[in-house]
mmCIF file of C-alpha atoms in Angstrom:
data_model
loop_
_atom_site.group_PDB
_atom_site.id
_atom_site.type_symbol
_atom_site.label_atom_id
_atom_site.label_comp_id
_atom_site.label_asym_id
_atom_site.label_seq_id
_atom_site.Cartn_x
_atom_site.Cartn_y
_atom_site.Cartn_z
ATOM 1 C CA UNK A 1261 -61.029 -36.037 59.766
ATOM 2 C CA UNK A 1262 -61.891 -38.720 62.432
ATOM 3 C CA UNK A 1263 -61.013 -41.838 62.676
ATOM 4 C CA UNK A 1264 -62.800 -44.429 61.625
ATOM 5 C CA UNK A 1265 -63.985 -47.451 63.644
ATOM 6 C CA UNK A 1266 -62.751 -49.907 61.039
ATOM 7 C CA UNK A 1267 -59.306 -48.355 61.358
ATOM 8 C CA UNK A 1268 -58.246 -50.366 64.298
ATOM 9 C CA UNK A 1269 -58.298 -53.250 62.321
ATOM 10 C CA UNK A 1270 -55.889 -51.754 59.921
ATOM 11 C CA UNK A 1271 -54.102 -49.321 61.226
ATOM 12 C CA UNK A 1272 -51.094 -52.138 62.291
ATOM 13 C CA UNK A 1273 -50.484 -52.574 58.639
ATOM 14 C CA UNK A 1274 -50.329 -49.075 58.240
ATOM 15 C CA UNK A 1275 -47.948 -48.191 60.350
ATOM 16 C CA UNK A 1276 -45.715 -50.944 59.229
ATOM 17 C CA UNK A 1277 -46.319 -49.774 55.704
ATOM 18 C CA UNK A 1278 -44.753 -46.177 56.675
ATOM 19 C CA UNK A 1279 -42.268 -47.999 58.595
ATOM 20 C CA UNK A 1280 -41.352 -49.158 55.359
ATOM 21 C CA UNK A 1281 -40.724 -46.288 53.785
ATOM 22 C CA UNK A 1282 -38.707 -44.711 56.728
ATOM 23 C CA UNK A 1283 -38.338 -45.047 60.104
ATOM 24 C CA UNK A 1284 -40.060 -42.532 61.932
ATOM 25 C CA UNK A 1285 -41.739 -40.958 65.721
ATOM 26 C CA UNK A 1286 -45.122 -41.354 66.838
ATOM 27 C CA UNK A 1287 -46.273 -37.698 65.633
ATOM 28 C CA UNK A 1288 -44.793 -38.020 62.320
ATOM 29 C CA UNK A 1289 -46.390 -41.082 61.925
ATOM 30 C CA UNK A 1290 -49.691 -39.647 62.585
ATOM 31 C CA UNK A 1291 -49.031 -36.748 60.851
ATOM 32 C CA UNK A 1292 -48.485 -38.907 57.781
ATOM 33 C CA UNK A 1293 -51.444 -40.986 58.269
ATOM 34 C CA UNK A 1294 -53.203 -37.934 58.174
ATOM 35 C CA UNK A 1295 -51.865 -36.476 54.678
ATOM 36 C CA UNK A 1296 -52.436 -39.765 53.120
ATOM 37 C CA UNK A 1297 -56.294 -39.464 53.820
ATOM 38 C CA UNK A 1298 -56.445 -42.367 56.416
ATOM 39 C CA UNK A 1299 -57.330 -40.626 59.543
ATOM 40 C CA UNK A 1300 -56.588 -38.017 62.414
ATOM 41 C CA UNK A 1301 -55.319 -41.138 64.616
ATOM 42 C CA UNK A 1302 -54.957 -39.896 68.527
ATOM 43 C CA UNK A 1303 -52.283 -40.375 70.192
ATOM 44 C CA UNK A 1304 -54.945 -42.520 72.355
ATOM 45 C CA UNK A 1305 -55.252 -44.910 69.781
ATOM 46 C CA UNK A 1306 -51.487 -44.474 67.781
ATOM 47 C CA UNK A 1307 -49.150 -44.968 70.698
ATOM 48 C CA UNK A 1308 -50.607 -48.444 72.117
ATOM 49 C CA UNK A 1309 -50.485 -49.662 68.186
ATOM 50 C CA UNK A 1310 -46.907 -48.417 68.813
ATOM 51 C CA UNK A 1311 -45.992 -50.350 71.736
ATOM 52 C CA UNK A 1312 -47.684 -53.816 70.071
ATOM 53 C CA UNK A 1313 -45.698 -53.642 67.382
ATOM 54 C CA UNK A 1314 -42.899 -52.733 69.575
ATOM 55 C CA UNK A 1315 -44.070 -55.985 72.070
ATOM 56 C CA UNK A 1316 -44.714 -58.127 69.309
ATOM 57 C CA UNK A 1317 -41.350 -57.952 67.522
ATOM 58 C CA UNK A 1318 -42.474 -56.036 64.289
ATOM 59 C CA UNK A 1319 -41.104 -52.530 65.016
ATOM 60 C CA UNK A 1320 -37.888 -51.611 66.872
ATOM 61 C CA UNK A 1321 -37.271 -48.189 69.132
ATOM 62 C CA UNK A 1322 -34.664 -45.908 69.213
ATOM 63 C CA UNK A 1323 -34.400 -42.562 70.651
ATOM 64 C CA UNK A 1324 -33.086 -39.216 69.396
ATOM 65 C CA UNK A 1325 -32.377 -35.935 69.517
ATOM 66 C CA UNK A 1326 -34.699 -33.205 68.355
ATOM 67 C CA UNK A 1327 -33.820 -29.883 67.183
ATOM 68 C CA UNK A 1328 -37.509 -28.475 68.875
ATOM 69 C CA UNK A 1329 -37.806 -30.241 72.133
ATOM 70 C CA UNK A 1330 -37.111 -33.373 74.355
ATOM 71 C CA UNK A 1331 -35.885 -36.543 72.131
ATOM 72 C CA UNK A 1332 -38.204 -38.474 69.918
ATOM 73 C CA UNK A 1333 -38.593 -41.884 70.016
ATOM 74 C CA UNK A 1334 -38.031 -43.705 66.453
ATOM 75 C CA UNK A 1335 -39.874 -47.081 65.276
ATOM 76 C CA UNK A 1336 -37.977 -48.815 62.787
ATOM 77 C CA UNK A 1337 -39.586 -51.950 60.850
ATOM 78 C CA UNK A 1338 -37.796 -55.167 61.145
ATOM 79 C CA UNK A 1339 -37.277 -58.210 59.210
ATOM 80 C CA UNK A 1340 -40.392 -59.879 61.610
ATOM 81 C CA UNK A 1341 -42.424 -56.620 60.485
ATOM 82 C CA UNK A 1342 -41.683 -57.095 56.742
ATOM 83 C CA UNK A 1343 -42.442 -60.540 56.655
ATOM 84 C CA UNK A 1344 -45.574 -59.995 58.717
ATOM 85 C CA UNK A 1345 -46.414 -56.935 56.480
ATOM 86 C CA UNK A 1346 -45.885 -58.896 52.968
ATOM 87 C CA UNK A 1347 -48.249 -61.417 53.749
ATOM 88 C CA UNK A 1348 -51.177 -58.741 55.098
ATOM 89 C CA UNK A 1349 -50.977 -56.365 52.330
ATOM 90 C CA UNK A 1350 -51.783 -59.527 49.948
ATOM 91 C CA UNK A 1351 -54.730 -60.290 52.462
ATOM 92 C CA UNK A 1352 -55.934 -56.361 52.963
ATOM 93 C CA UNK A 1353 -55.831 -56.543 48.581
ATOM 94 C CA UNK A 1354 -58.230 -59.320 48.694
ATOM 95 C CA UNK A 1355 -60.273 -57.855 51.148
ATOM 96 C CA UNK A 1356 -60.202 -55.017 49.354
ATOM 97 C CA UNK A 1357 -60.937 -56.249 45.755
ATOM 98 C CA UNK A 1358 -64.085 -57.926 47.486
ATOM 99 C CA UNK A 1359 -65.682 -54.816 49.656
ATOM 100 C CA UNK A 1360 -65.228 -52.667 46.265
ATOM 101 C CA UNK A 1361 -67.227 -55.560 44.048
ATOM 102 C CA UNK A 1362 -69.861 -55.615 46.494
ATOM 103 C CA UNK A 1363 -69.997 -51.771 46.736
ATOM 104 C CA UNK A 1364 -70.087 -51.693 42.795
ATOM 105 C CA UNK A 1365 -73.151 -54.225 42.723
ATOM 106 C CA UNK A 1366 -74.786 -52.350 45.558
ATOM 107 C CA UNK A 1367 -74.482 -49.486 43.300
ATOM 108 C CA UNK A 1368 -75.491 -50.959 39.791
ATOM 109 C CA UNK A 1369 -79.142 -52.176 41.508
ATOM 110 C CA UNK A 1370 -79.786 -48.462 42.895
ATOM 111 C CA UNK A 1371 -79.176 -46.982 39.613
#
């Protein structure tokens, strides 16, 4: 899969919504973009999201060791990047809600 050019607008919230769930490194993150169906994200496009969210006060790093190589460097989510998260999942659900009634009355007039 490729990514998408509308996933640059999105894929912030993402990675604060698997931040969530766990802190985690850059690959696993993409690898777990991936398996949820998002997109193959490179690490072109996944590591500067990385580093804003890092910049910006949303995401903190932390480095460890790895049992299969050099140390990984961990993002964890903070209180800034819950807060920020909260309040764009409510605005990606309206978003949302509205693309997929539009898509649904695009569809019902082609039928």
């Amino acid at each position: 899969m490729t990514p998408r050019p509308w996933l640059h607008g999105f894929l912030d919230l993402c990675l604060l919504a698997m931040l969530r769930e766990r802190a985690d490194y850059g690959y696993g993150l993409s690898q777990r973009l991936a398996a949820a169906g998002v997109a193959d994200v490179p690490g072109g496009t996944l590591y500067p999201a990385l580093l804003r969210l890092e910049e910006q006060g949303l995401a903190t790093p932390s480095w460890a060791p790895s049992e299969a190589g050099p140390r990984r460097k961990y993002y964890a989510m903070t209180g800034a990047g819950r807060d920020l998260l909260d309040g764009q999942a409510a605005d990606w659900r309206r978003f949302r809600d509205g693309v997929d009634a539009l898509l649904s009355a695009s569809e019902v007039r082609h039928d």
